[in-house]
XYZ file of C-alpha atoms in Angstrom:
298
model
C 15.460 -17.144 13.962
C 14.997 -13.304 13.295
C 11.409 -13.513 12.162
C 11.713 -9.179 11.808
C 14.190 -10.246 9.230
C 12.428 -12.689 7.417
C 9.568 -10.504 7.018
C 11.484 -7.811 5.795
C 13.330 -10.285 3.041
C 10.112 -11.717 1.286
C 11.129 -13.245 -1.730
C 9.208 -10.768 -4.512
C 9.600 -10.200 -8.098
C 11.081 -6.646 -8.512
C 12.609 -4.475 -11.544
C 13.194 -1.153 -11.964
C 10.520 0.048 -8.630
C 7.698 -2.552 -9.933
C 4.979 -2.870 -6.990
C 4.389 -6.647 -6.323
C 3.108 -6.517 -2.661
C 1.431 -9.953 -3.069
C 3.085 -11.967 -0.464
C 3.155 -8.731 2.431
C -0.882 -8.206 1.544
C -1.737 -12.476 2.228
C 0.988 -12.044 5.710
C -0.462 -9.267 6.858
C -4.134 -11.115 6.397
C -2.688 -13.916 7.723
C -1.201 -11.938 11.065
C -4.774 -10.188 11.352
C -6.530 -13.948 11.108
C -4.356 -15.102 13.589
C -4.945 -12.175 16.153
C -8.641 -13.114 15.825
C -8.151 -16.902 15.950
C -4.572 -18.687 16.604
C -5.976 -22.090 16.042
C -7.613 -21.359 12.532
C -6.843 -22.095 8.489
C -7.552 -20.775 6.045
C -8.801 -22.619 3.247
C -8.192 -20.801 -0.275
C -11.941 -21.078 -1.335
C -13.138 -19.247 1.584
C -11.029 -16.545 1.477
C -10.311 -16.180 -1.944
C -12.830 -13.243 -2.805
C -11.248 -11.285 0.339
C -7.763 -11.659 -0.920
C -8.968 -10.860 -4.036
C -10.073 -7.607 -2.942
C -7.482 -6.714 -1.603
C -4.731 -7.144 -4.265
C -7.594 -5.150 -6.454
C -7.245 -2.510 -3.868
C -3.834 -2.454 -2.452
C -1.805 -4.102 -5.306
C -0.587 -2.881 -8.812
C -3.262 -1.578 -11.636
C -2.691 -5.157 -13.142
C -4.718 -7.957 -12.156
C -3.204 -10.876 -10.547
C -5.019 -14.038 -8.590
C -4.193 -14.345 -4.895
C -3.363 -18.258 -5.785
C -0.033 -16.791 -6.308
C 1.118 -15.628 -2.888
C -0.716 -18.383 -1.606
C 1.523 -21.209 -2.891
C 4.776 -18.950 -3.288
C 4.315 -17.367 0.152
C 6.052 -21.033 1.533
C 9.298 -20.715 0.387
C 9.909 -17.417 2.502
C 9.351 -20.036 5.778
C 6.745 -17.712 7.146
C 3.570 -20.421 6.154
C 2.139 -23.592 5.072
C -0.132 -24.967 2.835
C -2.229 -28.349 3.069
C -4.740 -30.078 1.176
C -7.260 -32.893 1.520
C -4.288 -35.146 0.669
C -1.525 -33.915 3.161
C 0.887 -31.542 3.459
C 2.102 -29.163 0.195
C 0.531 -27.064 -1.893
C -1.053 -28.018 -5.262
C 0.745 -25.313 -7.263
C 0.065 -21.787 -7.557
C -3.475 -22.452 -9.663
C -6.872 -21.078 -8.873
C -8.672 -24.473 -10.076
C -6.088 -26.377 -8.169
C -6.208 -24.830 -5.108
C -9.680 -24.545 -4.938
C -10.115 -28.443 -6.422
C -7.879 -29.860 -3.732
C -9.160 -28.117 -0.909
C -6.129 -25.836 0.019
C -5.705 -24.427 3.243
C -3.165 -22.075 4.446
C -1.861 -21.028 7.866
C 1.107 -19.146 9.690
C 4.656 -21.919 9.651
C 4.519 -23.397 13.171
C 7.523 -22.091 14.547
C 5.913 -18.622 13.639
C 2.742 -19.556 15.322
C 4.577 -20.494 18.256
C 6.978 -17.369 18.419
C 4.073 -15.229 18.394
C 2.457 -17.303 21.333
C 5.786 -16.532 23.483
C 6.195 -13.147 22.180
C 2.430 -11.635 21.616
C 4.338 -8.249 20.348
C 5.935 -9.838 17.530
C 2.918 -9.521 15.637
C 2.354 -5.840 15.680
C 6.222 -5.503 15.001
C 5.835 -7.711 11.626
C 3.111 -5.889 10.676
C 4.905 -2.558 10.858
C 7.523 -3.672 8.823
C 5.330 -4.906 6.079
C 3.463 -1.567 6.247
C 6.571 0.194 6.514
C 8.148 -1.295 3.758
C 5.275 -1.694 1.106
C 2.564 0.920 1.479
C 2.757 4.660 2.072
C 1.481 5.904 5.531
C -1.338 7.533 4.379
C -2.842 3.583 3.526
C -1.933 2.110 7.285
C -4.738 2.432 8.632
C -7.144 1.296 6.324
C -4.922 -1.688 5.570
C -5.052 -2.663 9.079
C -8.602 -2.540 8.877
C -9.361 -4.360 5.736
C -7.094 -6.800 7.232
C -8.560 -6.848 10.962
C -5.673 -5.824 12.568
C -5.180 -3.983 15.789
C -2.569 -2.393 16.734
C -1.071 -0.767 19.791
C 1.231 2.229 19.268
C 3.819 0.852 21.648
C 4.159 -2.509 19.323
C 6.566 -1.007 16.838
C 9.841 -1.799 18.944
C 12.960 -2.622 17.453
C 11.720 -2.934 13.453
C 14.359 -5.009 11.032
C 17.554 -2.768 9.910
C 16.201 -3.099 6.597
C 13.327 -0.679 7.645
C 15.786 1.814 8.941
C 16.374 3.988 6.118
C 15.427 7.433 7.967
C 12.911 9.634 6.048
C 13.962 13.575 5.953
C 11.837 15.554 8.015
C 12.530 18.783 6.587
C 10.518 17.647 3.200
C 7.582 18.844 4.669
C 8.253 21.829 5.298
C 10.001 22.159 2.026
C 7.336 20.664 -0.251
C 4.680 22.754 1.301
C 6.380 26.100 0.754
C 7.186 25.137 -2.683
C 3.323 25.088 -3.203
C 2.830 27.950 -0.893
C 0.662 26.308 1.699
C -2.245 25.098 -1.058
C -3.338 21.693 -2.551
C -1.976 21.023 -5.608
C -5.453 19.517 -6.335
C -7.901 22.017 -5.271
C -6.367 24.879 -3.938
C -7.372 23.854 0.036
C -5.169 26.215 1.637
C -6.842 26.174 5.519
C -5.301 27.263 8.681
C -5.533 27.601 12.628
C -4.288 30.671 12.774
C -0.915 30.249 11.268
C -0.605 26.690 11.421
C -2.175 25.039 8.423
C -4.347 21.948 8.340
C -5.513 19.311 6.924
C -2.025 19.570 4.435
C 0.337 17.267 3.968
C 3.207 16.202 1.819
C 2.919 13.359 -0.629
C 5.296 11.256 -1.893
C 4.631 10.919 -5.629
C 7.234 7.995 -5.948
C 6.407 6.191 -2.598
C 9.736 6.711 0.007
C 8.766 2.491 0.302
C 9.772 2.544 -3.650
C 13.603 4.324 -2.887
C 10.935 7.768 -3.555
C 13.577 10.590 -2.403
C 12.732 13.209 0.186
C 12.666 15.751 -2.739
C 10.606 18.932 -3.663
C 10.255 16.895 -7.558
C 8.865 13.795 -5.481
C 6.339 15.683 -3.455
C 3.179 17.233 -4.021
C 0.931 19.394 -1.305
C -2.426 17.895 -0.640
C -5.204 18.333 0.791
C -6.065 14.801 3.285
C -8.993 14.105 0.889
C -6.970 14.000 -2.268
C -3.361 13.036 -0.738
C -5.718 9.652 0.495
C -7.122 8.941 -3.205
C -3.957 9.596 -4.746
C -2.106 6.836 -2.934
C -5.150 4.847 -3.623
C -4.485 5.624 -6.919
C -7.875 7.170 -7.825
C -6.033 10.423 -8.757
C -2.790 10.730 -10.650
C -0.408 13.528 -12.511
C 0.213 13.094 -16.120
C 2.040 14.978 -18.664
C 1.641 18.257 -19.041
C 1.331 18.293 -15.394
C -1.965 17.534 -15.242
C -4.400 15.489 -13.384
C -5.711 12.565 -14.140
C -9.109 11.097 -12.238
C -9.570 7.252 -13.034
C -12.260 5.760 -14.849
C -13.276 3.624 -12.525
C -14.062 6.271 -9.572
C -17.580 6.547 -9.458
C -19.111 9.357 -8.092
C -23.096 10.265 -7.806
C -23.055 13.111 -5.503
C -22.184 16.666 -5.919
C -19.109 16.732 -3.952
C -17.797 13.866 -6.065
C -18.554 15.249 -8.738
C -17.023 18.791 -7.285
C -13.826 17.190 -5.460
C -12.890 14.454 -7.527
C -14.135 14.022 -11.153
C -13.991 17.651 -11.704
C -10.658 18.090 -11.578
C -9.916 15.328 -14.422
C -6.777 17.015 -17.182
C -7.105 20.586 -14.520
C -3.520 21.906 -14.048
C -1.496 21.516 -11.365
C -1.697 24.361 -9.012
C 1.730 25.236 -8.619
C 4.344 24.900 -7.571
C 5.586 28.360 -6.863
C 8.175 29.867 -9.806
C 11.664 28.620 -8.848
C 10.455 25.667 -7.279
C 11.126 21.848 -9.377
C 7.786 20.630 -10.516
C 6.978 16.566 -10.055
C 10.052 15.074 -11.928
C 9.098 13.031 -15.197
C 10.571 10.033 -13.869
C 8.421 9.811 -10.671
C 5.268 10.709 -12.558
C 5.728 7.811 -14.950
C 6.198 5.193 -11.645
C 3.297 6.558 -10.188
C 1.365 6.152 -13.404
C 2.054 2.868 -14.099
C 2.500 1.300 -9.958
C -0.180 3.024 -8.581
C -2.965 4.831 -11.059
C -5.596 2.539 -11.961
C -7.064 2.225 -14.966
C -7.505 4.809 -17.646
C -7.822 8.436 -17.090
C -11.553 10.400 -17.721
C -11.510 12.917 -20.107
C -11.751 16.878 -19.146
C -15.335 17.430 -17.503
C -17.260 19.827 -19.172
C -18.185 22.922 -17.236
């Protein structure tokens, strides 16, 4: 059995580039539980608020329960639920699951590939990260999650994660901008190198988001990080929007983030293609949360 495979194929409800990274966020808390503790469960009740946080954090701007990938995350053969009664899951309800004492775990012929093969858990992991959430968020997910990885783990990942990113975009989506955020105008250097810039997929490349100049945006770290986190966003008119639900006290929050709510885009350079409509609108609705402040008063 080609667990790399079956990790990559997770049963989801898609259409038209809709995020619903449900089942990859409970695996990948499921791979981190069982790096900590190969013997455990874990039983819905318990866990429930952590899930819960993390589908607030990681998922789609519309709320969801984590009762969902809980039950559904069985028929992909990757894990089992169990109740007070036996074996099976109640259904996919909160008040069932919670009611009839659900516990979940890794399938057993998982848990006992990834006693014979210890790597096999950083290489599923990659591919879920690989194939649902933009680099920028790896690291943090494998945090929230508590999972370590080694660099060396990655190995042969599933065909399905082989679509090759272009590494010219880079390079291309930074000179469109001329070497400045598109945010706040960070433009810092060693010497002639610059730093601390990077090129953001507006349309995640995880979401078929092309290696284009009207897919990227320079940004800073700061803002490249709470735009994939969907704290910041571009709306029409090119401008940026800064969530509602970012809170703020101090003056660089104020200065960095809510500041810049309905501010133009800075740049890109004439000549260059500006963010195309189309990947705007995906990032709007897939990864912006919540409703956008008005323009801050200077």
């Amino acid at each position: 059995m080609d667990w790399l495979e079956r990790t990559a194929k997770l049963r989801q409800w898609t259409r038209s580039g809709t995020r619903a990274p449900h089942k990859p966020l409970l695996l990948l808390y499921a791979l981190g539980r069982f790096q900590q503790d190969a013997a455990g469960e874990l039983r819905y009740s318990a866990v429930e608020e952590e899930l819960q946080r993390l589908l607030t954090e990681y998922g789609p701007p519309n709320r969801t329960t984590p009762a969902y990938p809980f039950h559904h995350l069985v028929s992909d053969g990757v894990w089992e639920v169990r109740t007070d009664r036996g074996p099976g899951s109640p259904g996919s309800g909160v008040r069932e699951l919670r009611a009839a004492g659900g516990t979940g775990r890794l399938a057993p012929e998982l848990r006992a590939a990834l006693r014979r093969e210890p790597e096999l858990l950083g290489r599923m992991a990659r591919v879920l990260l690989e194939l649902h959430f933009p680099p920028s968020l790896h690291g943090d997910l494998c945090e929230a999650v508590g999972l370590e990885l080694e660099p060396g783990e990655t190995g042969q990942l599933s065909a399905a994660v082989r679509r090759r990113r272009d590494p010219r975009m880079r390079d291309r989506v930074l000179t469109a901008y001329e070497y400045q955020c598109a945010f706040c105008g960070y433009d810092g250097r060693i010497g002639a190198v610059p730093v601390g810039l990077e090129a953001a997929h507006v349309r995640w490349w995880a979401f078929d988001g092309p290696d284009d100049v009207d897919n990227g945006l320079c940004l800073c770290a700061l803002h490249h990080k709470l735009f994939d986190k969907g704290v910041l966003g571009v709306g029409d008119g090119h401008r940026i929007l800064v969530t509602q639900r970012f809170v703020g006290h101090s003056p660089a929050a104020r200065e960095h983030v809510i500041a810049l709510a309905d501010r133009p885009l800075i740049g890109p350079q004439p000549g260059a293609l500006p963010v195309a409509a189309i990947h705007r609108s995906w990032h709007t609705s897939q990864v912006f949360h919540g409703s956008p402040r008005p323009a801050t008063a200077v």
